[in-house]
mmCIF file of C-alpha atoms in Angstrom:
data_model
loop_
_atom_site.group_PDB
_atom_site.id
_atom_site.type_symbol
_atom_site.label_atom_id
_atom_site.label_comp_id
_atom_site.label_asym_id
_atom_site.label_seq_id
_atom_site.Cartn_x
_atom_site.Cartn_y
_atom_site.Cartn_z
ATOM 1 C CA MET A 24 0.000 0.000 0.000
ATOM 2 C CA SER A 25 1.340 3.467 -0.918
ATOM 3 C CA THR A 26 2.181 6.099 1.699
ATOM 4 C CA ALA A 27 -0.620 8.330 0.411
ATOM 5 C CA ALA A 28 -3.163 5.505 0.736
ATOM 6 C CA LYS A 29 -2.013 4.773 4.278
ATOM 7 C CA THR A 30 -2.332 8.444 5.183
ATOM 8 C CA LEU A 31 -5.862 8.528 3.767
ATOM 9 C CA LEU A 32 -6.808 5.388 5.682
ATOM 10 C CA ASP A 33 -5.399 6.807 8.925
ATOM 11 C CA SER A 34 -7.414 9.962 8.359
ATOM 12 C CA GLU A 35 -10.588 7.881 7.904
ATOM 13 C CA ARG A 36 -9.901 6.071 11.155
ATOM 14 C CA ARG A 37 -9.394 9.318 13.037
ATOM 15 C CA THR A 38 -12.602 10.893 11.754
ATOM 16 C CA LEU A 39 -14.889 7.868 12.098
ATOM 17 C CA HIS A 40 -17.222 8.640 14.969
ATOM 18 C CA PRO A 41 -17.769 5.665 17.307
ATOM 19 C CA SER A 42 -21.549 6.270 17.276
ATOM 20 C CA PHE A 43 -21.558 4.371 13.960
ATOM 21 C CA PHE A 44 -20.854 1.206 15.933
ATOM 22 C CA MET A 45 -23.873 1.910 18.150
ATOM 23 C CA PHE A 46 -26.234 1.625 15.193
ATOM 24 C CA LEU A 47 -24.461 -1.317 13.576
ATOM 25 C CA ILE A 48 -24.538 -3.503 16.692
ATOM 26 C CA ALA A 49 -28.146 -2.621 17.621
ATOM 27 C CA PRO A 50 -29.673 -5.593 15.688
ATOM 28 C CA PHE A 51 -27.500 -7.932 17.742
ATOM 29 C CA GLY A 52 -28.842 -6.380 20.945
ATOM 30 C CA ALA A 53 -32.392 -6.508 19.605
ATOM 31 C CA THR A 54 -32.234 -10.310 19.326
ATOM 32 C CA THR A 55 -31.309 -10.574 23.009
ATOM 33 C CA GLY A 56 -33.989 -8.089 24.065
ATOM 34 C CA TYR A 57 -36.654 -9.735 21.975
ATOM 35 C CA THR A 58 -35.919 -13.116 23.551
ATOM 36 C CA ALA A 59 -35.333 -11.994 27.162
ATOM 37 C CA VAL A 60 -38.106 -9.370 27.406
ATOM 38 C CA CYS A 61 -40.839 -9.934 24.852
ATOM 39 C CA LEU A 62 -40.722 -13.682 24.293
ATOM 40 C CA ALA A 63 -40.051 -14.492 27.969
ATOM 41 C CA TYR A 64 -42.992 -12.387 29.151
ATOM 42 C CA LEU A 65 -45.416 -13.779 26.570
ATOM 43 C CA LEU A 66 -44.430 -17.346 27.420
ATOM 44 C CA THR A 67 -44.841 -16.659 31.137
ATOM 45 C CA GLN A 68 -48.298 -15.224 30.534
ATOM 46 C CA ALA A 69 -49.110 -18.344 28.511
ATOM 47 C CA GLN A 70 -48.504 -20.372 31.693
ATOM 48 C CA VAL A 71 -45.197 -21.846 30.539
ATOM 49 C CA GLY A 72 -43.138 -22.763 33.627
ATOM 50 C CA ALA A 73 -40.437 -20.434 34.930
ATOM 51 C CA GLU A 74 -37.762 -23.126 34.666
ATOM 52 C CA SER A 75 -38.672 -23.797 31.002
ATOM 53 C CA VAL A 76 -38.527 -20.094 30.153
ATOM 54 C CA ALA A 77 -35.230 -19.648 32.009
ATOM 55 C CA GLY A 78 -33.901 -22.728 30.198
ATOM 56 C CA LEU A 79 -34.813 -21.182 26.842
ATOM 57 C CA LEU A 80 -33.041 -17.963 27.823
ATOM 58 C CA ALA A 81 -29.970 -19.911 28.912
ATOM 59 C CA LEU A 82 -29.897 -21.839 25.604
ATOM 60 C CA ALA A 83 -30.215 -18.551 23.730
ATOM 61 C CA TYR A 84 -26.683 -17.782 24.945
ATOM 62 C CA LEU A 85 -25.277 -21.055 23.594
ATOM 63 C CA PRO A 86 -24.146 -19.588 20.227
ATOM 64 C CA GLN A 87 -22.611 -16.661 22.109
ATOM 65 C CA THR A 88 -20.629 -19.112 24.247
ATOM 66 C CA TRP A 89 -19.146 -21.113 21.364
ATOM 67 C CA LYS A 90 -18.921 -18.479 18.631
ATOM 68 C CA PHE A 91 -15.135 -18.208 18.909
ATOM 69 C CA LEU A 92 -15.011 -21.585 17.102
ATOM 70 C CA TRP A 93 -16.370 -20.075 13.883
ATOM 71 C CA ALA A 94 -14.943 -16.567 14.337
ATOM 72 C CA PRO A 95 -11.878 -17.423 12.159
ATOM 73 C CA VAL A 96 -14.275 -17.857 9.225
ATOM 74 C CA VAL A 97 -15.042 -14.136 9.412
ATOM 75 C CA ASP A 98 -11.346 -13.237 9.658
ATOM 76 C CA LEU A 99 -10.292 -15.526 6.816
ATOM 77 C CA SER A 100 -13.017 -15.397 4.176
ATOM 78 C CA LEU A 101 -15.522 -12.784 3.013
ATOM 79 C CA SER A 102 -15.326 -9.075 3.747
ATOM 80 C CA ARG A 103 -16.589 -7.765 7.062
ATOM 81 C CA LYS A 104 -19.420 -5.911 5.368
ATOM 82 C CA THR A 105 -20.556 -9.083 3.574
ATOM 83 C CA TRP A 106 -20.650 -11.020 6.825
ATOM 84 C CA TYR A 107 -22.606 -8.180 8.402
ATOM 85 C CA VAL A 108 -25.291 -8.377 5.718
ATOM 86 C CA LEU A 109 -25.497 -12.170 5.908
ATOM 87 C CA GLY A 110 -25.893 -12.019 9.674
ATOM 88 C CA LEU A 111 -28.601 -9.366 9.377
ATOM 89 C CA VAL A 112 -30.578 -11.475 6.894
ATOM 90 C CA GLY A 113 -30.388 -14.462 9.250
ATOM 91 C CA ILE A 114 -31.593 -12.358 12.191
ATOM 92 C CA VAL A 115 -34.563 -10.982 10.289
ATOM 93 C CA LEU A 116 -35.729 -14.346 8.925
ATOM 94 C CA SER A 117 -35.395 -16.239 12.220
ATOM 95 C CA MET A 118 -37.081 -13.398 14.142
ATOM 96 C CA LEU A 119 -40.071 -13.662 11.822
ATOM 97 C CA LEU A 120 -40.173 -17.434 12.367
ATOM 98 C CA VAL A 121 -40.126 -17.005 16.154
ATOM 99 C CA GLY A 122 -42.967 -14.484 15.927
ATOM 100 C CA SER A 123 -45.086 -16.815 13.820
ATOM 101 C CA SER A 124 -44.707 -19.797 16.184
ATOM 102 C CA PRO A 125 -47.410 -20.587 18.803
ATOM 103 C CA LEU A 126 -46.457 -19.347 22.266
ATOM 104 C CA ASN A 127 -47.183 -22.334 24.491
ATOM 105 C CA ALA A 128 -45.432 -25.228 26.215
ATOM 106 C CA ALA A 129 -45.990 -27.560 23.257
ATOM 107 C CA SER A 130 -44.008 -25.245 20.947
ATOM 108 C CA MET A 131 -40.939 -24.854 23.149
ATOM 109 C CA THR A 132 -38.805 -27.188 21.016
ATOM 110 C CA ARG A 133 -39.606 -25.255 17.838
ATOM 111 C CA LEU A 134 -39.063 -21.925 19.564
ATOM 112 C CA THR A 135 -35.739 -23.094 20.954
ATOM 113 C CA ILE A 136 -34.526 -24.061 17.480
ATOM 114 C CA TRP A 137 -35.426 -20.692 15.955
ATOM 115 C CA VAL A 138 -33.971 -18.811 18.913
ATOM 116 C CA LEU A 139 -30.703 -20.726 18.446
ATOM 117 C CA VAL A 140 -30.704 -19.925 14.718
ATOM 118 C CA MET A 141 -31.331 -16.248 15.484
ATOM 119 C CA GLY A 142 -28.530 -16.243 18.039
ATOM 120 C CA THR A 143 -26.114 -17.910 15.608
ATOM 121 C CA ALA A 144 -26.914 -15.394 12.858
ATOM 122 C CA SER A 145 -26.383 -12.567 15.313
ATOM 123 C CA THR A 146 -22.865 -13.823 16.073
ATOM 124 C CA PHE A 147 -21.775 -13.236 12.463
ATOM 125 C CA LEU A 148 -23.202 -9.721 12.465
ATOM 126 C CA ALA A 149 -21.479 -8.969 15.774
ATOM 127 C CA MET A 150 -18.164 -10.429 14.608
ATOM 128 C CA ALA A 151 -18.158 -8.101 11.631
ATOM 129 C CA VAL A 152 -18.753 -5.083 13.863
ATOM 130 C CA ASP A 153 -16.181 -6.286 16.438
ATOM 131 C CA SER A 154 -13.520 -6.517 13.747
ATOM 132 C CA LEU A 155 -14.374 -3.170 12.143
ATOM 133 C CA MET A 156 -14.206 -1.483 15.550
ATOM 134 C CA ALA A 157 -10.929 -3.126 16.589
ATOM 135 C CA HIS A 158 -9.190 -2.051 13.381
ATOM 136 C CA GLN A 159 -10.481 1.499 13.352
ATOM 137 C CA THR A 160 -10.188 2.585 16.997
ATOM 138 C CA PRO A 161 -6.976 4.214 18.314
ATOM 139 C CA GLU A 162 -5.629 3.131 21.683
ATOM 140 C CA HIS A 163 -6.625 6.262 23.569
ATOM 141 C CA ALA A 164 -10.268 5.992 22.443
ATOM 142 C CA LYS A 165 -10.939 2.311 23.116
ATOM 143 C CA GLY A 166 -13.095 3.101 26.148
ATOM 144 C CA ARG A 167 -15.172 5.633 24.221
ATOM 145 C CA ALA A 168 -15.664 3.250 21.299
ATOM 146 C CA ALA A 169 -16.592 0.477 23.747
ATOM 147 C CA GLY A 170 -19.175 2.763 25.325
ATOM 148 C CA TRP A 171 -20.909 3.604 22.049
ATOM 149 C CA PHE A 172 -20.715 -0.026 20.922
ATOM 150 C CA GLN A 173 -22.329 -1.352 24.087
ATOM 151 C CA ALA A 174 -24.852 1.501 24.069
ATOM 152 C CA GLY A 175 -26.085 0.035 20.802
ATOM 153 C CA ASN A 176 -25.982 -3.502 22.162
ATOM 154 C CA LEU A 177 -27.894 -2.835 25.376
ATOM 155 C CA GLY A 178 -29.954 0.022 23.975
ATOM 156 C CA GLY A 179 -31.013 -2.170 21.066
ATOM 157 C CA GLY A 180 -31.864 -4.940 23.511
ATOM 158 C CA GLY A 181 -33.952 -2.727 25.747
ATOM 159 C CA LEU A 182 -35.695 -0.731 23.058
ATOM 160 C CA GLY A 183 -36.127 -3.734 20.771
ATOM 161 C CA GLY A 184 -37.594 -6.095 23.337
ATOM 162 C CA GLY A 185 -39.675 -3.424 25.048
ATOM 163 C CA ALA A 186 -40.988 -1.960 21.806
ATOM 164 C CA ALA A 187 -42.051 -5.374 20.524
ATOM 165 C CA LEU A 188 -43.833 -6.229 23.800
ATOM 166 C CA TRP A 189 -45.544 -2.834 23.930
ATOM 167 C CA LEU A 190 -46.758 -3.161 20.342
ATOM 168 C CA ILE A 191 -48.230 -6.576 21.147
ATOM 169 C CA GLN A 192 -49.708 -5.761 24.572
ATOM 170 C CA SER A 193 -50.887 -2.188 24.027
ATOM 171 C CA GLY A 194 -50.637 -1.582 20.313
ATOM 172 C CA GLY A 195 -52.931 -4.424 19.365
ATOM 173 C CA LEU A 196 -50.430 -6.173 17.095
ATOM 174 C CA SER A 197 -50.156 -9.930 16.900
ATOM 175 C CA PRO A 198 -46.866 -11.536 17.993
ATOM 176 C CA GLN A 199 -46.100 -12.089 14.316
ATOM 177 C CA MET A 200 -46.591 -8.416 13.430
ATOM 178 C CA GLY A 201 -44.612 -7.345 16.510
ATOM 179 C CA ALA A 202 -41.695 -9.470 15.337
ATOM 180 C CA ALA A 203 -41.999 -8.017 11.827
ATOM 181 C CA ALA A 204 -41.883 -4.464 13.193
ATOM 182 C CA LEU A 205 -38.763 -5.249 15.206
ATOM 183 C CA ALA A 206 -37.132 -6.891 12.182
ATOM 184 C CA GLY A 207 -37.798 -3.718 10.193
ATOM 185 C CA LEU A 208 -36.074 -1.623 12.872
ATOM 186 C CA CYS A 209 -33.049 -3.932 12.667
ATOM 187 C CA VAL A 210 -32.775 -3.291 8.933
ATOM 188 C CA LEU A 211 -32.952 0.486 9.470
ATOM 189 C CA CYS A 212 -30.101 0.320 11.994
ATOM 190 C CA ALA A 213 -27.796 -1.165 9.348
ATOM 191 C CA TRP A 214 -27.501 2.009 7.245
ATOM 192 C CA PRO A 215 -24.030 3.103 8.564
ATOM 193 C CA ILE A 216 -22.467 0.010 7.000
ATOM 194 C CA PHE A 217 -22.312 1.951 3.726
ATOM 195 C CA TRP A 218 -19.995 4.581 5.293
ATOM 196 C CA VAL A 219 -17.687 2.384 7.360
ATOM 197 C CA SER A 220 -14.337 1.496 5.814
ATOM 198 C CA GLU A 221 -13.205 -2.126 5.716
ATOM 199 C CA GLY A 222 -9.697 -1.169 6.800
ATOM 200 C CA SER A 223 -6.383 -2.108 5.218
ATOM 201 C CA GLU A 224 -5.914 -5.599 6.649
ATOM 202 C CA PRO A 225 -8.747 -7.412 4.846
ATOM 203 C CA ALA A 226 -7.899 -5.664 1.585
ATOM 204 C CA ALA A 227 -4.263 -6.759 1.795
ATOM 205 C CA GLU A 228 -5.197 -10.334 2.595
ATOM 206 C CA GLN A 229 -7.802 -10.484 -0.151
ATOM 207 C CA ALA A 230 -5.294 -9.134 -2.672
ATOM 208 C CA ALA A 231 -2.817 -11.843 -1.663
ATOM 209 C CA ASP A 232 -5.538 -14.488 -1.943
ATOM 210 C CA GLN A 233 -6.431 -13.316 -5.438
ATOM 211 C CA ALA A 234 -2.787 -13.330 -6.485
ATOM 212 C CA GLU A 235 -1.995 -16.755 -5.047
ATOM 213 C CA GLY A 236 -5.416 -18.348 -5.281
ATOM 214 C CA ALA A 237 -7.381 -19.941 -2.446
ATOM 215 C CA THR A 238 -5.014 -22.908 -2.293
ATOM 216 C CA PRO A 239 -4.816 -25.257 0.685
ATOM 217 C CA ALA A 240 -1.338 -23.897 1.399
ATOM 218 C CA ARG A 241 -2.618 -20.311 1.458
ATOM 219 C CA ILE A 242 -5.571 -21.235 3.690
ATOM 220 C CA GLY A 243 -3.259 -23.145 6.012
ATOM 221 C CA GLN A 244 -0.917 -20.166 6.222
ATOM 222 C CA ARG A 245 -3.791 -17.834 7.087
ATOM 223 C CA LEU A 246 -5.011 -20.220 9.796
ATOM 224 C CA ARG A 247 -1.538 -20.466 11.314
ATOM 225 C CA GLU A 248 -1.257 -16.673 11.360
ATOM 226 C CA THR A 249 -4.665 -16.378 13.006
ATOM 227 C CA TRP A 250 -3.935 -18.892 15.748
ATOM 228 C CA ALA A 251 -0.475 -17.419 16.342
ATOM 229 C CA ASP A 252 -2.116 -14.017 16.789
ATOM 230 C CA LEU A 253 -4.663 -15.520 19.165
ATOM 231 C CA TRP A 254 -1.987 -17.336 21.172
ATOM 232 C CA SER A 255 0.008 -14.130 21.567
ATOM 233 C CA VAL A 256 -2.986 -12.635 23.407
ATOM 234 C CA VAL A 257 -3.637 -15.730 25.528
ATOM 235 C CA ARG A 258 -0.062 -15.972 26.793
ATOM 236 C CA SER A 259 0.344 -12.255 27.544
ATOM 237 C CA ARG A 260 -0.223 -11.095 31.132
ATOM 238 C CA ASN A 261 -2.831 -8.519 30.121
ATOM 239 C CA GLY A 262 -4.625 -10.985 27.864
ATOM 240 C CA ALA A 263 -4.705 -13.726 30.500
ATOM 241 C CA LEU A 264 -6.057 -11.324 33.112
ATOM 242 C CA ALA A 265 -8.726 -10.121 30.711
ATOM 243 C CA MET A 266 -9.773 -13.703 29.960
ATOM 244 C CA LEU A 267 -10.057 -14.529 33.655
ATOM 245 C CA LEU A 268 -11.994 -11.349 34.378
ATOM 246 C CA VAL A 269 -14.662 -11.826 31.725
ATOM 247 C CA PHE A 270 -15.057 -15.536 32.570
ATOM 248 C CA LEU A 271 -15.944 -14.864 36.211
ATOM 249 C CA PRO A 272 -19.612 -14.408 37.282
ATOM 250 C CA LEU A 273 -19.021 -10.693 37.739
ATOM 251 C CA GLY A 274 -20.915 -7.874 36.038
ATOM 252 C CA THR A 275 -22.901 -10.249 33.820
ATOM 253 C CA GLY A 276 -26.202 -8.361 34.036
ATOM 254 C CA SER A 277 -27.985 -11.711 33.756
ATOM 255 C CA MET A 278 -30.432 -10.889 36.556
ATOM 256 C CA ALA A 279 -32.219 -8.698 34.014
ATOM 257 C CA ASN A 280 -33.223 -11.899 32.201
ATOM 258 C CA MET A 281 -35.332 -12.768 35.247
ATOM 259 C CA TYR A 282 -37.338 -9.551 35.502
ATOM 260 C CA SER A 283 -40.111 -10.615 33.145
ATOM 261 C CA ILE A 284 -40.507 -13.812 35.162
ATOM 262 C CA MET A 285 -40.284 -12.056 38.543
ATOM 263 C CA ALA A 286 -42.618 -9.183 37.645
ATOM 264 C CA THR A 287 -45.753 -10.750 39.152
ATOM 265 C CA GLU A 288 -44.110 -11.050 42.571
ATOM 266 C CA TRP A 289 -43.530 -7.265 42.493
ATOM 267 C CA GLN A 290 -47.105 -6.640 41.242
ATOM 268 C CA ALA A 291 -45.782 -5.123 38.018
ATOM 269 C CA SER A 292 -48.199 -4.912 35.087
ATOM 270 C CA ALA A 293 -47.440 -5.870 31.490
ATOM 271 C CA ASN A 294 -47.129 -2.219 30.477
ATOM 272 C CA THR A 295 -44.722 -1.559 33.341
ATOM 273 C CA VAL A 296 -42.576 -4.539 32.381
ATOM 274 C CA ALA A 297 -42.538 -3.445 28.746
ATOM 275 C CA LEU A 298 -41.638 0.132 29.635
ATOM 276 C CA VAL A 299 -39.100 -0.473 32.404
ATOM 277 C CA THR A 300 -37.305 -3.554 31.092
ATOM 278 C CA GLY A 301 -37.630 -2.369 27.518
ATOM 279 C CA THR A 302 -37.589 1.317 26.628
ATOM 280 C CA VAL A 303 -36.331 2.680 29.962
ATOM 281 C CA ALA A 304 -33.761 -0.098 30.301
ATOM 282 C CA GLY A 305 -32.515 0.607 26.795
ATOM 283 C CA LEU A 306 -32.049 4.306 27.421
ATOM 284 C CA LEU A 307 -30.489 3.898 30.866
ATOM 285 C CA SER A 308 -28.144 1.098 29.843
ATOM 286 C CA ALA A 309 -27.052 3.138 26.814
ATOM 287 C CA LEU A 310 -26.328 6.074 29.123
ATOM 288 C CA GLY A 311 -24.437 3.738 31.450
ATOM 289 C CA CYS A 312 -22.352 2.495 28.514
ATOM 290 C CA LEU A 313 -21.294 6.020 27.569
ATOM 291 C CA ILE A 314 -20.408 6.838 31.190
ATOM 292 C CA GLY A 315 -18.562 3.532 31.600
ATOM 293 C CA GLY A 316 -16.570 4.081 28.427
ATOM 294 C CA TYR A 317 -15.516 7.527 29.646
ATOM 295 C CA VAL A 318 -14.433 6.106 33.030
ATOM 296 C CA CYS A 319 -12.482 3.262 31.412
ATOM 297 C CA ASP A 320 -10.316 5.711 29.462
ATOM 298 C CA ARG A 321 -9.335 7.390 32.751
ATOM 299 C CA MET A 322 -8.384 4.498 35.058
ATOM 300 C CA ASN A 323 -7.237 0.887 34.909
ATOM 301 C CA ARG A 324 -9.897 -0.716 32.734
ATOM 302 C CA GLN A 325 -9.837 -4.093 34.472
ATOM 303 C CA MET A 326 -10.294 -2.618 37.934
ATOM 304 C CA ALA A 327 -13.071 -0.386 36.612
ATOM 305 C CA TYR A 328 -14.868 -3.534 35.466
ATOM 306 C CA VAL A 329 -14.555 -5.067 38.959
ATOM 307 C CA ILE A 330 -16.003 -1.949 40.564
ATOM 308 C CA PHE A 331 -18.896 -1.901 38.102
ATOM 309 C CA GLY A 332 -19.656 -5.567 38.883
ATOM 310 C CA LEU A 333 -19.815 -4.906 42.618
ATOM 311 C CA LEU A 334 -22.159 -1.972 42.047
ATOM 312 C CA LEU A 335 -24.412 -4.236 39.974
ATOM 313 C CA ALA A 336 -24.678 -6.821 42.749
ATOM 314 C CA GLY A 337 -25.429 -3.992 45.174
ATOM 315 C CA ALA A 338 -28.443 -2.973 43.084
ATOM 316 C CA SER A 339 -29.812 -6.528 43.297
ATOM 317 C CA VAL A 340 -29.354 -6.569 47.067
ATOM 318 C CA ALA A 341 -31.217 -3.267 47.386
ATOM 319 C CA MET A 342 -34.101 -4.662 45.321
ATOM 320 C CA ALA A 343 -34.190 -7.801 47.458
ATOM 321 C CA VAL A 344 -34.542 -5.963 50.764
ATOM 322 C CA ALA A 345 -36.898 -3.228 49.483
ATOM 323 C CA PRO A 346 -40.698 -3.693 49.552
ATOM 324 C CA HIS A 347 -42.072 -5.864 46.747
ATOM 325 C CA THR A 348 -44.141 -3.190 45.033
ATOM 326 C CA GLU A 349 -44.409 -1.984 41.469
ATOM 327 C CA TRP A 350 -42.708 1.306 42.311
ATOM 328 C CA HIS A 351 -39.667 -0.480 43.749
ATOM 329 C CA PHE A 352 -39.635 -2.795 40.743
ATOM 330 C CA VAL A 353 -39.326 0.283 38.523
ATOM 331 C CA LEU A 354 -36.674 1.919 40.705
ATOM 332 C CA TRP A 355 -34.275 -0.970 41.187
ATOM 333 C CA THR A 356 -34.561 -2.529 37.743
ATOM 334 C CA SER A 357 -33.839 0.916 36.277
ATOM 335 C CA LEU A 358 -30.740 1.318 38.447
ATOM 336 C CA TYR A 359 -29.663 -2.189 37.478
ATOM 337 C CA SER A 360 -29.982 -1.261 33.798
ATOM 338 C CA LEU A 361 -27.813 1.831 34.252
ATOM 339 C CA ILE A 362 -25.065 -0.125 36.019
ATOM 340 C CA THR A 363 -25.291 -2.950 33.476
ATOM 341 C CA GLY A 364 -24.307 -0.365 30.882
ATOM 342 C CA LEU A 365 -21.185 0.437 32.925
ATOM 343 C CA CYS A 366 -20.305 -3.275 33.049
ATOM 344 C CA TYR A 367 -20.751 -3.901 29.346
ATOM 345 C CA ALA A 368 -18.681 -0.860 28.407
ATOM 346 C CA GLY A 369 -16.039 -2.150 30.823
ATOM 347 C CA PHE A 370 -16.060 -5.556 29.133
ATOM 348 C CA SER A 371 -15.544 -4.119 25.642
ATOM 349 C CA ALA A 372 -12.869 -1.695 26.856
ATOM 350 C CA VAL A 373 -10.951 -4.515 28.590
ATOM 351 C CA THR A 374 -11.291 -6.684 25.497
ATOM 352 C CA LEU A 375 -10.233 -4.047 22.956
ATOM 353 C CA GLU A 376 -7.221 -3.226 25.131
ATOM 354 C CA ALA A 377 -6.179 -6.889 25.274
ATOM 355 C CA ILE A 378 -6.682 -8.008 21.662
ATOM 356 C CA GLY A 379 -5.041 -5.274 19.587
ATOM 357 C CA LYS A 380 -5.719 -5.716 15.858
ATOM 358 C CA GLY A 381 -4.824 -8.637 13.558
ATOM 359 C CA ALA A 382 -7.407 -11.444 13.670
ATOM 360 C CA ALA A 383 -9.741 -9.196 15.627
ATOM 361 C CA ALA A 384 -12.969 -11.162 15.140
ATOM 362 C CA THR A 385 -11.378 -14.349 16.464
ATOM 363 C CA LYS A 386 -9.770 -12.676 19.464
ATOM 364 C CA TYR A 387 -12.733 -10.490 20.399
ATOM 365 C CA ASN A 388 -15.121 -13.414 20.188
ATOM 366 C CA LEU A 389 -12.918 -15.638 22.283
ATOM 367 C CA MET A 390 -13.379 -13.017 24.997
ATOM 368 C CA ALA A 391 -17.087 -12.692 24.226
ATOM 369 C CA SER A 392 -17.556 -16.456 24.382
ATOM 370 C CA LEU A 393 -15.856 -16.554 27.760
ATOM 371 C CA SER A 394 -18.040 -13.692 29.024
ATOM 372 C CA ASN A 395 -21.262 -15.292 27.779
ATOM 373 C CA THR A 396 -20.532 -18.538 29.623
ATOM 374 C CA PRO A 397 -21.372 -17.076 33.065
ATOM 375 C CA ILE A 398 -24.368 -15.221 31.601
ATOM 376 C CA GLY A 399 -25.853 -18.515 30.440
ATOM 377 C CA TRP A 400 -25.262 -20.589 33.559
ATOM 378 C CA THR A 401 -26.171 -17.830 36.001
ATOM 379 C CA THR A 402 -29.476 -17.290 34.147
ATOM 380 C CA ALA A 403 -30.254 -21.001 34.505
ATOM 381 C CA LEU A 404 -29.207 -20.908 38.180
ATOM 382 C CA TYR A 405 -31.373 -17.853 38.892
ATOM 383 C CA GLY A 406 -34.329 -19.586 37.235
ATOM 384 C CA TRP A 407 -33.900 -22.597 39.496
ATOM 385 C CA VAL A 408 -33.499 -20.455 42.625
ATOM 386 C CA PHE A 409 -36.599 -18.443 41.730
ATOM 387 C CA ALA A 410 -38.692 -21.580 41.178
ATOM 388 C CA GLN A 411 -37.558 -22.999 44.520
ATOM 389 C CA PHE A 412 -37.245 -19.943 46.798
ATOM 390 C CA GLY A 413 -38.763 -16.879 45.115
ATOM 391 C CA GLY A 414 -37.447 -13.513 44.022
ATOM 392 C CA ARG A 415 -35.722 -12.289 47.195
ATOM 393 C CA LEU A 416 -33.196 -15.130 47.396
ATOM 394 C CA THR A 417 -32.736 -15.029 43.625
ATOM 395 C CA LEU A 418 -31.566 -11.419 43.869
ATOM 396 C CA LEU A 419 -29.278 -12.193 46.807
ATOM 397 C CA ALA A 420 -27.702 -15.031 44.805
ATOM 398 C CA GLU A 421 -26.007 -12.447 42.578
ATOM 399 C CA LEU A 422 -24.115 -11.023 45.556
ATOM 400 C CA ALA A 423 -23.074 -14.531 46.626
ATOM 401 C CA LEU A 424 -21.478 -15.050 43.205
ATOM 402 C CA THR A 425 -20.044 -11.567 42.674
ATOM 403 C CA VAL A 426 -18.060 -10.967 45.872
ATOM 404 C CA PRO A 427 -15.905 -14.161 45.669
ATOM 405 C CA ALA A 428 -15.300 -13.512 41.953
ATOM 406 C CA ALA A 429 -14.162 -9.936 42.620
ATOM 407 C CA LEU A 430 -11.869 -10.991 45.467
ATOM 408 C CA LEU A 431 -10.314 -13.733 43.329
ATOM 409 C CA PHE A 432 -9.539 -11.366 40.471
ATOM 410 C CA VAL A 433 -8.101 -8.649 42.709
ATOM 411 C CA TRP A 434 -5.836 -11.263 44.346
ATOM 412 C CA VAL A 435 -4.607 -12.553 40.951
ATOM 413 C CA PHE A 436 -4.209 -8.982 39.641
ATOM 414 C CA ARG A 437 -2.068 -7.870 42.588
ATOM 415 C CA ARG A 438 -0.036 -11.060 42.597
ATOM 416 C CA GLY A 439 0.715 -10.613 38.909
ATOM 417 C CA ARG A 440 1.794 -7.020 39.446
ATOM 418 C CA ALA A 441 4.073 -8.034 42.314
ATOM 419 C CA ARG A 442 5.745 -10.675 40.147
ATOM 420 C CA ALA A 443 6.161 -8.249 37.268
ATOM 421 C CA ALA A 444 7.737 -5.680 39.603
ATOM 422 C CA ALA A 445 10.104 -8.304 41.050
ATOM 423 C CA MET A 446 11.383 -9.163 37.570
ATOM 424 C CA LEU A 447 12.382 -5.549 36.813
#
């Protein structure tokens, strides 16, 4: 690449506003919100058991847990924009299929299949955005980019799920039409893809592929480069700490998956659930993401994430001990949404700091897969606790998981620093 072309590319990277990533990732968030808010509430109202609904929500995270296995496909094959479009098409089609399925216990197998398909399609869309962001964000702005990115993720989840439920409950739409409306919003959010640059790395690799042909030797070389890049992150101190941090049950925000199920115990109406866990949650979590991104650029990003996780558990404790009324449901779930935004911005900031560039989709999604593992199993655990003991102990369970996780990470973090200092 010529010097002039590199200068132009660097200029594009400097001027690209991170809010673009907010819109691009919103369809990914909408799939989570649609499943956790709209679908979960409708199934609960259809007398489907809490454990079955929680199980569906836990399975919805399965593609997010294992997506690092197919992330190299995005790094090694089609352009990032192409993968984005393919993922978007898969989201829209599977969302329509979920909306057209009967909402009852007999249809849980079918619903689970379509939810898994929707989740898998969303991984390809997210991988494309992850890679675009990693290659076009300078080091000093990683927290800010992470904030806008997660504002789109959580904002899309809150607004998407809440809007769909509101349209069905109050707007008079059928579940099928509600899903169609949400799918249309996902398509509208994709417009910035036309203005985002691919970056130099894919272009260089594609040019080499065209010159040499997609031979087994060339594919093997690309795979070796990808795994070498991944291993360099895994074996680094910062990368290993980041992997441990995101794998711990800390700052997951998974208690929000239980709110639609727990709403009756707090005497919350359908409209309240739709508003608070949907629209309000989307706006507050987006605000939390922007605040969290700002904070992460001004202190150690890993320790910021730990602090955010402790604050999140504190919100659940406050909800547990407060009166079980609709007003307190609104108050504490709203605070939880705001702090969840801090946590998700912290996750992306920690991840972007650890992975660098190179095979960004593979490295980012290794971290994302690790972080989604505790989201899945804690959701299933909370569902079991709720079915056995009710909402109060379910909320307290988050504190029981968070405090040991935070103490473990702080111990490992300080021990690693002491060893590094001793080697100087």
